[in-house]
XYZ file of C-alpha atoms in Angstrom:
659
model
C 0.000 0.000 0.000
C 1.067 3.574 -0.591
C 2.132 5.518 2.505
C -0.786 7.524 3.887
C -1.585 9.946 6.693
C -5.159 10.037 7.973
C -7.190 11.379 10.860
C -8.483 8.952 13.483
C -10.006 8.901 16.959
C -8.316 7.008 19.785
C -10.518 6.208 22.781
C -8.736 5.699 26.098
C -9.740 5.802 29.765
C -8.424 9.250 30.651
C -8.344 11.601 33.611
C -9.149 15.175 32.494
C -6.275 17.655 32.744
C -8.410 20.204 34.561
C -7.662 23.939 34.724
C -4.197 25.482 34.820
C -2.859 26.711 38.127
C -3.538 30.474 37.833
C -0.671 31.550 40.119
C 2.576 32.449 38.323
C 5.221 29.759 38.828
C 7.684 31.877 40.811
C 9.083 28.729 42.388
C 10.295 25.817 40.330
C 8.695 22.488 41.098
C 11.009 20.401 43.266
C 13.479 19.324 40.595
C 15.320 16.111 41.335
C 17.615 16.261 38.298
C 20.371 18.412 39.760
C 23.851 17.510 40.955
C 26.241 18.780 43.577
C 29.039 20.961 42.182
C 31.567 18.426 43.492
C 30.281 15.927 40.921
C 31.642 18.148 38.120
C 35.257 17.485 39.079
C 35.445 14.160 37.268
C 33.551 15.225 34.165
C 34.974 15.955 30.721
C 35.347 19.713 30.333
C 32.607 20.143 27.733
C 30.189 18.156 29.874
C 30.982 20.119 33.052
C 30.545 23.371 31.139
C 27.156 22.314 29.754
C 25.940 20.993 33.124
C 26.470 24.484 34.537
C 25.091 26.320 31.512
C 21.767 28.212 31.809
C 19.972 26.102 34.425
C 16.255 26.762 34.656
C 15.154 28.772 37.703
C 11.425 28.689 37.024
C 9.069 27.483 34.288
C 7.784 31.008 33.591
C 6.051 31.976 31.381
C 4.422 28.543 31.325
C 1.778 27.724 33.899
C 1.653 24.711 36.189
C -0.815 21.925 35.346
C -2.003 20.406 38.623
C -5.782 20.354 38.229
C -6.122 16.697 37.211
C -7.357 13.801 39.308
C -7.340 10.011 39.256
C -10.861 9.324 37.987
C -10.687 8.067 34.394
C -13.547 7.876 31.908
C -13.534 6.793 28.228
C -12.296 9.799 26.262
C -11.975 10.388 22.518
C -8.553 11.742 21.530
C -7.740 13.180 18.113
C -5.085 11.041 16.443
C -3.129 11.070 13.187
C -2.156 7.720 11.693
C 0.853 7.272 9.395
C 0.767 3.941 7.594
C 2.511 1.880 4.945
C 2.396 -1.859 4.285
C 4.890 -2.514 7.121
C 4.152 -0.058 9.948
C 1.200 1.793 11.447
C 2.172 4.770 13.609
C -0.373 6.613 15.783
C 0.399 10.213 16.808
C -1.475 12.402 19.330
C -1.081 16.021 18.131
C -3.079 17.405 21.067
C -0.707 15.828 23.595
C 2.739 17.061 22.643
C 2.759 15.126 19.362
C 3.310 11.920 21.356
C 3.739 8.779 19.259
C 1.279 6.506 21.030
C 1.950 3.367 19.020
C 4.357 1.882 16.442
C 2.763 -1.337 15.192
C 4.796 -3.708 13.016
C 2.311 -5.411 10.717
C 4.316 -8.462 9.517
C 4.937 -9.690 13.082
C 1.920 -8.117 14.806
C 4.289 -6.646 17.399
C 3.904 -3.356 19.225
C 7.380 -1.828 19.180
C 6.856 0.696 22.006
C 5.070 0.515 25.338
C 1.502 1.539 24.544
C -0.137 2.798 27.720
C -3.762 1.572 27.921
C -4.783 4.687 29.892
C -4.079 8.415 29.890
C -3.232 9.235 33.489
C -1.523 12.579 34.164
C 1.103 12.627 36.893
C 3.516 15.276 38.152
C 6.630 14.474 36.123
C 6.777 17.307 33.571
C 8.576 20.555 34.309
C 5.142 22.160 34.679
C 3.356 19.207 36.249
C 1.100 17.045 34.098
C 2.786 14.274 32.103
C 1.807 10.754 31.090
C 3.795 7.647 30.257
C 4.111 5.559 27.126
C 5.086 5.815 23.456
C 7.655 8.277 22.124
C 7.754 11.859 23.407
C 9.705 14.868 22.159
C 11.389 16.675 25.061
C 12.546 20.222 24.377
C 13.199 23.113 26.743
C 15.190 22.214 29.844
C 16.170 19.256 31.987
C 13.063 17.138 32.502
C 9.893 16.275 30.647
C 8.789 19.126 28.403
C 6.095 21.626 29.370
C 4.439 20.622 26.083
C 3.768 17.060 27.307
C 0.035 17.686 27.464
C -0.191 20.647 25.059
C -1.410 20.791 21.452
C 1.041 21.148 18.572
C 0.420 22.446 15.061
C 0.203 19.633 12.516
C -0.111 19.468 8.722
C 0.960 17.435 5.715
C 4.026 18.188 3.614
C 5.646 16.206 0.778
C 8.097 13.572 2.032
C 11.587 13.247 0.518
C 10.501 10.175 -1.466
C 7.450 11.952 -2.894
C 4.954 10.480 -0.435
C 3.249 12.200 2.486
C 4.966 13.430 5.633
C 3.405 14.632 8.898
C 4.871 17.850 10.260
C 4.454 18.862 13.898
C 5.668 22.261 15.084
C 5.330 24.714 17.954
C 6.990 27.601 19.796
C 8.758 26.325 22.932
C 8.288 29.036 25.549
C 10.929 28.224 28.180
C 13.712 29.058 25.717
C 11.605 30.953 23.136
C 12.574 28.664 20.262
C 10.546 27.242 17.356
C 10.978 23.570 16.498
C 9.565 21.007 14.102
C 9.253 17.224 14.022
C 8.664 15.588 10.608
C 7.512 11.947 10.556
C 7.256 9.711 7.502
C 7.374 6.095 6.366
C 9.271 5.468 3.147
C 7.346 3.122 0.875
C 7.942 -0.484 1.967
C 10.168 0.523 4.886
C 10.214 -1.136 8.319
C 11.491 2.124 9.810
C 9.750 5.309 10.869
C 11.897 8.320 9.924
C 11.798 11.430 12.096
C 13.478 14.690 11.080
C 13.899 17.255 13.872
C 14.936 20.895 13.620
C 15.343 23.536 16.355
C 15.985 27.132 15.269
C 17.228 30.184 17.120
C 15.758 33.266 15.427
C 17.092 35.643 18.081
C 20.196 37.830 18.204
C 21.516 36.019 21.270
C 22.807 32.528 21.957
C 20.130 30.217 23.346
C 20.448 27.144 25.597
C 18.952 24.049 23.956
C 17.802 20.737 25.395
C 16.425 17.772 23.471
C 15.773 14.141 24.357
C 13.572 11.731 22.416
C 12.065 9.499 25.079
C 10.905 5.985 24.102
C 8.931 3.764 26.470
C 9.504 0.033 25.918
C 8.034 -2.986 27.678
C 10.300 -4.675 30.196
C 10.515 -8.121 31.733
C 13.252 -10.220 33.274
C 14.571 -11.202 29.823
C 14.512 -7.760 28.189
C 17.951 -6.249 27.645
C 18.847 -2.715 26.595
C 21.982 -2.417 24.469
C 23.987 0.556 23.215
C 27.513 0.934 21.748
C 29.262 1.742 25.033
C 31.309 0.160 27.804
C 30.756 2.993 30.289
C 27.844 5.123 31.423
C 27.140 8.082 33.667
C 24.883 6.882 36.478
C 22.433 9.351 37.979
C 20.317 8.300 40.957
C 17.838 10.241 43.004
C 20.570 10.856 45.566
C 21.577 13.573 43.024
C 24.930 11.957 42.376
C 26.413 11.638 38.869
C 29.274 9.190 38.473
C 30.924 7.135 35.751
C 30.235 3.387 35.958
C 31.151 0.356 33.829
C 28.598 -1.304 31.551
C 27.008 -3.808 31.776
C 27.768 -4.652 35.439
C 27.598 -2.177 38.303
C 28.379 -3.553 41.775
C 27.665 -7.088 40.597
C 24.345 -6.297 38.901
C 23.852 -6.311 35.129
C 22.063 -2.988 34.787
C 21.245 -3.539 31.108
C 18.311 -5.657 32.314
C 15.920 -2.965 33.650
C 14.181 -4.928 36.449
C 17.404 -6.016 38.148
C 18.167 -2.806 40.028
C 16.394 -1.764 43.211
C 15.843 1.974 42.814
C 14.997 4.185 39.823
C 18.119 5.355 37.997
C 19.425 6.882 34.766
C 22.324 5.405 32.794
C 23.711 7.821 30.208
C 25.878 5.765 27.875
C 29.311 7.103 26.975
C 29.130 6.414 23.233
C 32.623 6.784 21.698
C 33.147 9.439 19.030
C 32.823 7.947 15.578
C 30.600 5.061 16.691
C 27.194 4.781 15.089
C 24.540 6.173 17.431
C 21.882 3.606 18.393
C 20.039 2.013 21.297
C 17.933 -1.151 21.308
C 15.556 -2.983 23.644
C 15.390 -6.702 22.840
C 13.421 -9.468 24.543
C 14.438 -13.017 25.391
C 14.005 -14.060 21.755
C 16.303 -11.239 20.598
C 13.434 -9.198 19.144
C 12.330 -5.637 19.844
C 12.899 -2.009 18.918
C 16.011 -0.233 17.730
C 16.448 3.531 17.480
C 19.295 5.111 15.525
C 20.125 8.587 14.279
C 22.588 10.831 12.548
C 25.528 11.802 14.732
C 24.174 15.154 15.955
C 21.964 13.249 18.394
C 24.930 11.942 20.360
C 23.479 10.887 23.721
C 21.826 7.584 24.641
C 20.184 6.733 27.944
C 18.422 3.954 29.816
C 15.986 4.832 32.606
C 14.906 2.028 34.923
C 12.259 2.031 37.630
C 13.976 -0.782 39.504
C 12.402 -3.655 41.376
C 11.921 -1.828 44.684
C 8.563 -0.932 46.169
C 8.753 2.729 45.114
C 9.532 2.012 41.470
C 6.820 -0.637 41.227
C 4.328 1.711 42.874
C 5.109 4.510 40.407
C 4.565 2.143 37.482
C 1.114 1.165 38.779
C 0.376 4.848 39.426
C 1.085 5.774 35.803
C -0.934 2.998 34.198
C -3.167 0.124 35.372
C -2.423 -2.782 37.695
C -1.754 -5.950 35.754
C -0.188 -4.227 32.741
C 3.445 -4.859 31.756
C 6.183 -2.772 33.267
C 8.222 -0.439 31.114
C 11.619 1.165 30.875
C 12.692 4.211 28.852
C 15.394 4.327 26.201
C 16.323 7.797 25.070
C 18.425 9.800 22.636
C 19.611 13.375 23.177
C 21.799 16.262 22.046
C 24.258 15.929 24.939
C 25.817 13.117 26.948
C 23.340 13.584 29.802
C 20.038 15.259 30.547
C 21.734 17.552 33.039
C 23.294 19.556 30.190
C 22.110 22.364 27.923
C 23.833 23.016 24.604
C 24.419 26.564 23.281
C 22.856 27.414 19.909
C 24.279 30.566 18.363
C 22.100 33.445 17.154
C 20.464 32.615 13.836
C 21.639 29.011 14.008
C 19.850 25.674 14.031
C 20.271 22.092 15.179
C 18.863 19.308 13.009
C 19.131 15.540 12.735
C 17.314 12.425 11.568
C 16.105 9.541 13.737
C 14.841 6.103 12.687
C 12.675 3.688 14.705
C 12.013 0.107 13.700
C 12.026 -3.603 14.551
C 15.195 -5.586 15.080
C 15.739 -9.337 15.340
C 19.095 -10.618 16.583
C 20.562 -13.891 17.789
C 19.243 -14.270 21.355
C 22.267 -16.294 22.438
C 24.595 -13.469 21.468
C 22.303 -10.726 22.801
C 21.965 -12.332 26.223
C 25.422 -13.858 26.437
C 28.032 -12.979 29.024
C 30.255 -11.279 26.442
C 29.043 -7.659 26.320
C 31.248 -6.870 23.347
C 29.775 -9.759 21.350
C 26.235 -8.688 22.275
C 26.872 -5.130 21.078
C 28.510 -6.332 17.898
C 25.571 -8.623 17.123
C 23.079 -5.773 17.418
C 25.283 -3.367 15.461
C 25.661 -5.893 12.637
C 21.944 -6.654 12.488
C 21.136 -2.937 12.478
C 23.579 -2.291 9.655
C 21.977 -5.093 7.633
C 18.445 -3.821 8.309
C 19.197 -0.088 7.911
C 22.712 0.876 6.782
C 24.245 3.929 8.414
C 24.838 5.463 4.974
C 21.133 5.151 4.220
C 20.229 7.146 7.332
C 22.740 9.858 6.417
C 21.351 10.013 2.872
C 17.782 10.240 4.178
C 18.807 13.141 6.413
C 20.271 15.016 3.442
C 17.133 14.382 1.413
C 14.908 15.522 4.283
C 16.763 18.819 4.699
C 15.629 19.741 1.179
C 12.014 19.367 2.391
C 12.372 21.039 5.803
C 11.399 24.498 4.535
C 8.428 23.366 2.426
C 5.297 25.175 3.532
C 2.754 22.837 5.145
C -0.634 22.270 3.575
C -4.050 22.349 5.226
C -3.810 22.149 9.043
C -4.598 18.807 10.645
C -4.293 20.208 14.189
C -3.737 23.646 15.702
C -1.333 24.462 18.517
C -1.021 27.663 20.548
C -0.960 31.283 19.438
C 2.324 32.096 21.204
C 4.434 31.527 18.103
C 2.177 33.825 16.096
C 2.648 36.510 18.748
C 6.444 36.239 18.507
C 6.343 36.378 14.714
C 4.059 39.432 14.929
C 6.466 41.100 17.348
C 9.756 40.404 15.591
C 8.852 39.532 12.017
C 10.732 36.215 12.213
C 11.079 34.393 8.892
C 10.568 30.706 9.627
C 9.969 28.818 6.388
C 8.372 25.457 6.943
C 6.771 26.369 10.276
C 4.184 29.093 9.759
C 2.760 30.669 12.885
C -0.361 32.228 11.436
C -1.918 35.356 12.907
C -5.271 33.554 12.855
C -4.031 31.363 15.740
C -3.829 34.331 18.124
C -6.388 33.886 20.900
C -7.652 35.333 24.174
C -4.424 34.718 26.094
C -2.391 36.595 23.492
C -4.882 39.490 23.124
C -3.552 41.743 25.948
C 0.009 41.272 24.689
C -1.001 42.214 21.167
C -2.448 45.369 22.719
C 0.805 46.061 24.574
C 2.739 45.545 21.356
C 0.428 47.781 19.337
C -0.391 50.570 21.775
C 2.264 50.386 24.489
C -0.207 49.666 27.290
C -1.329 46.419 28.875
C -5.110 46.462 29.254
C -6.492 45.715 32.693
C -8.541 42.506 32.770
C -12.144 42.131 33.711
C -12.202 41.603 37.484
C -14.404 38.569 36.875
C -11.381 36.531 35.798
C -8.015 35.856 37.462
C -4.922 37.502 35.919
C -3.666 35.799 32.762
C -0.172 34.421 32.113
C 2.862 36.715 32.072
C 5.379 36.938 29.228
C 8.881 37.183 30.657
C 11.343 37.291 27.737
C 13.612 40.381 27.711
C 11.730 42.141 24.904
C 8.402 41.820 26.736
C 9.965 42.920 30.007
C 11.265 46.022 28.238
C 7.778 46.826 26.978
C 6.276 46.354 30.447
C 8.863 48.712 31.926
C 7.800 51.527 29.572
C 4.035 50.873 29.793
C 1.784 52.988 32.063
C 2.457 51.821 35.621
C -0.993 50.704 36.748
C -1.306 47.872 39.311
C -1.987 45.211 36.693
C 1.115 46.162 34.711
C 3.223 46.284 37.888
C 2.059 42.751 38.698
C 3.196 41.405 35.315
C 6.375 43.497 35.337
C 7.336 42.079 38.723
C 6.857 38.527 37.444
C 9.093 39.268 34.432
C 11.746 40.854 36.670
C 11.599 37.890 39.008
C 12.206 35.546 36.083
C 15.222 37.636 35.061
C 16.723 37.244 38.542
C 16.135 40.871 39.554
C 14.318 39.860 42.712
C 14.600 43.150 44.579
C 13.174 45.104 41.655
C 10.355 42.571 41.319
C 9.400 43.159 44.942
C 9.457 46.931 44.410
C 7.155 46.573 41.391
C 4.684 44.457 43.342
C 4.762 46.858 46.296
C 4.085 49.822 43.979
C 1.184 47.967 42.399
C -0.246 47.110 45.792
C -0.733 50.777 46.677
C -3.671 51.117 44.238
C -4.609 47.518 43.519
C -8.071 46.006 43.668
C -8.071 43.094 44.022
C -4.869 42.822 46.053
C -4.458 39.050 46.409
C -2.379 38.450 43.222
C 0.280 40.940 44.347
C 0.152 39.837 47.994
C 0.736 36.246 46.959
C 3.783 37.221 44.867
C 5.232 39.147 47.802
C 4.544 36.169 50.079
C 6.527 33.857 47.802
C 9.381 36.371 47.704
C 9.475 36.547 51.500
C 9.286 32.784 51.928
C 12.183 32.240 49.550
C 14.033 35.178 51.094
C 14.121 33.694 54.595
C 11.302 35.814 56.000
C 8.821 33.033 56.791
C 6.764 34.952 59.371
C 6.273 37.881 57.041
C 5.366 35.463 54.250
C 2.746 33.873 56.497
C 1.247 37.316 57.240
C 1.037 38.088 53.525
C -0.634 34.760 52.753
C -3.281 35.416 55.397
C -3.888 38.871 53.952
C -4.062 37.464 50.410
C -6.595 34.822 51.457
C -8.722 37.412 53.266
C -8.690 39.608 50.166
C -9.633 36.699 47.888
C -12.478 35.602 50.138
C -13.678 39.182 50.380
C -13.543 39.507 46.599
C -15.146 36.179 45.706
C -17.349 35.324 48.693
C -16.970 33.004 51.634
C -15.440 30.107 49.751
C -18.649 28.378 48.743
C -18.674 25.936 45.862
C -20.268 28.483 43.536
C -17.044 30.493 43.116
C -17.791 31.149 39.451
C -16.493 28.058 37.767
C -13.330 26.022 37.631
C -10.976 28.996 37.086
C -11.838 30.483 40.461
C -11.957 27.093 42.134
C -8.377 26.671 40.896
C -7.435 30.014 42.490
C -8.894 28.983 45.860
C -7.122 25.626 45.689
C -3.736 27.015 44.639
C -3.628 29.929 47.077
C -5.089 27.891 49.927
C -2.563 25.111 49.454
C 0.390 27.516 49.542
C -0.995 29.436 52.504
C -1.597 26.346 54.636
C 1.956 25.117 53.982
C 3.477 28.525 54.794
C 1.520 28.848 58.034
C 2.356 25.328 59.190
C 6.030 26.002 58.450
C 6.064 28.699 61.149
C 3.874 26.850 63.622
C 0.743 28.967 63.109
C -1.502 25.933 63.130
C -4.758 27.663 64.090
C -4.478 30.115 61.193
C -3.602 27.277 58.823
C -6.712 25.436 60.022
C -8.829 28.548 59.439
C -7.605 28.872 55.842
C -8.112 25.163 55.154
C -11.623 25.077 56.579
C -12.744 28.094 54.540
C -11.924 26.390 51.254
C -14.793 25.126 49.105
C -15.818 21.566 50.072
C -15.042 20.320 46.552
C -11.459 21.542 46.996
C -11.009 19.981 50.440
C -12.098 16.600 49.069
C -9.029 16.428 46.793
C -6.165 14.180 47.831
C -3.709 17.055 48.276
C -6.064 18.632 50.809
C -6.682 15.345 52.611
C -2.890 15.254 53.011
C -3.009 18.862 54.240
C -5.717 17.853 56.727
C -3.482 15.035 57.969
C -0.631 17.512 58.429
C -2.924 19.853 60.321
C -4.163 17.072 62.574
C -0.586 16.025 63.299
C 0.396 19.624 64.102
C -2.647 19.883 66.396
C -1.502 16.792 68.276
C -4.368 14.679 66.907
C -2.102 11.966 65.522
C -4.633 9.149 65.808
C -7.059 11.102 63.605
C -4.294 11.825 61.112
C -3.384 8.121 61.040
C -7.055 7.305 60.440
C -6.955 9.332 57.197
C -4.094 7.139 55.988
C -5.967 4.010 57.040
C -9.071 5.146 55.149
C -6.957 5.712 52.040
C -6.347 8.752 49.868
C -4.411 9.606 46.720
C -2.516 12.825 45.995
C -3.004 13.030 42.222
C -0.184 15.520 41.657
C 2.405 13.922 43.920
C 5.741 15.115 42.529
C 8.340 12.760 41.094
C 10.825 12.041 43.877
C 8.576 13.507 46.589
C 8.932 11.992 50.062
C 6.059 13.872 51.674
C 3.929 10.843 52.455
C 6.618 8.761 54.150
C 7.851 11.767 56.160
C 4.386 12.473 57.563
C 3.777 8.763 58.181
C 6.979 8.641 60.239
C 5.627 11.463 62.429
C 2.496 9.444 63.152
C 3.720 5.907 63.718
C 6.647 3.513 63.778
C 4.717 0.997 61.658
C 6.078 0.148 58.191
C 4.870 2.440 55.422
C 2.029 0.736 53.491
C 2.655 -0.006 49.809
C -0.104 2.425 48.826
C 2.039 5.337 50.079
C 5.478 4.091 48.995
C 6.855 6.412 46.302
C 10.465 6.756 47.428
C 12.939 6.748 44.563
C 16.164 6.483 46.570
C 17.544 4.520 49.525
């Protein structure tokens, strides 16, 4: 059959994403992927330099997604299916362009781990993320903020004259446009993926990219790559070089054999072909290869411990196979960012397909023979020269203008093109995609003033890039503008000036709670916890005065999200300074629908413990609750449990990812 791209609908049990958190993300989510400076001493110089280059302080101007739950219902998802006579590839353009499935028709095999549910969990830089398939991670260390966001999608001619699916969007953490082109050459067993990241600015930009592939694991599944060493990163935040395949007597190339979750970044020698494969006991599975620009390869394992197993069940359904992640990136490790000069671009080609190798060689004790077997079979199935030639052919198509849209992403790219007149052939950001969130910024751009919002809605997102900060600094200094200016200054690291902007805005503000909350965060991070607690109380009083007494009819989910977000922060800040009665007062004024959520049941347990009512707090654990947005690496549950009892932590609350 001729290669085709068609629309489809994929129905999965899914938990709705819910509303965005309306409070600006002045604090980064607890990020586990950082290392102590002492770890840099043994690194190659380029690696040490890139580990320290442009770390992310916050996820501004992106908002946090924490409004989801754990209740799943059958949900129709828009899908795009790329198909030839060998492969059928299902893509979800509304969810970061995730490749949900790569089905190999001749063998009937699913080449990636296909999650049977869509369950958000707090793994992305901005919260909501889900497991399975192949995801495209751009921005900064961690899962992209686009994990659950829509991308633009359209058809373009493929290098071989067939059809190619183009996905593109404007990545807002680094303000960079990117594209992902997917196609199946006629009769090919391999999905080709061309990726391009461009820097249209007059300054160097930090770039991060990792293609993340979920693959099924069992005791006989082995992950192979052309390396004899790897950089091991565990959740103790330690990065060290280790031998491959055995570390401390354990063959870590078999994902279930470790105890705790861990990353292994393979040290692939210069000049070696770049590939990684996951093969089962019969020597069959998936191989991913690329042109040399995508130099890094990684294995992530959940381990066989209670925490890793619990996380796997949390992200999918009990009774489904476990999975590991094999990945490919621009740098050796995911702790690095790579500089991209002004006006420059990074591009490469990836290929995904089935591989069958001799199982005796693959699973033998000789690691060199196992690697050689896979490398030889890959070369026979897809020669390295063929991948390089396909990359060259694809570059000639990268600037072709897409046809009729198959899916529409955000309007943020259109706003940047409107502002700067960027010429980005191949990835049009049409003015027609501008929407309500961009409207006030179009007004600022056109007329030099940021319009004040209707008081019936919470403040919208803030743009924080230098050019927008400059415009905010010269706009009329009303309270609403001072609020956004302070957020932009905070993002730039000018914390004192941000505080001054918020204080100026507070003098004439109505409502006051958005500015009070920003000042509270500044004080909490600035080692003024008592003053922060005072500001949170004042912010909550102002919000309740503005919106009523916290009843459930607080004008829809946007305001419910405000009550939940501000209340959660305020309770934590008050408990941190021992003001338990005030924390209880804030908690009990929240709408009942908010207090029923797992995060607020946990807050209730903390309150009860602080009030000396430990038996009642323990009873909440015994009754059972789930914190839907529990953060990757969080140890909140076991820490509170240890305050209440010496009993072993039940499996239902075991999420620890380190010894």
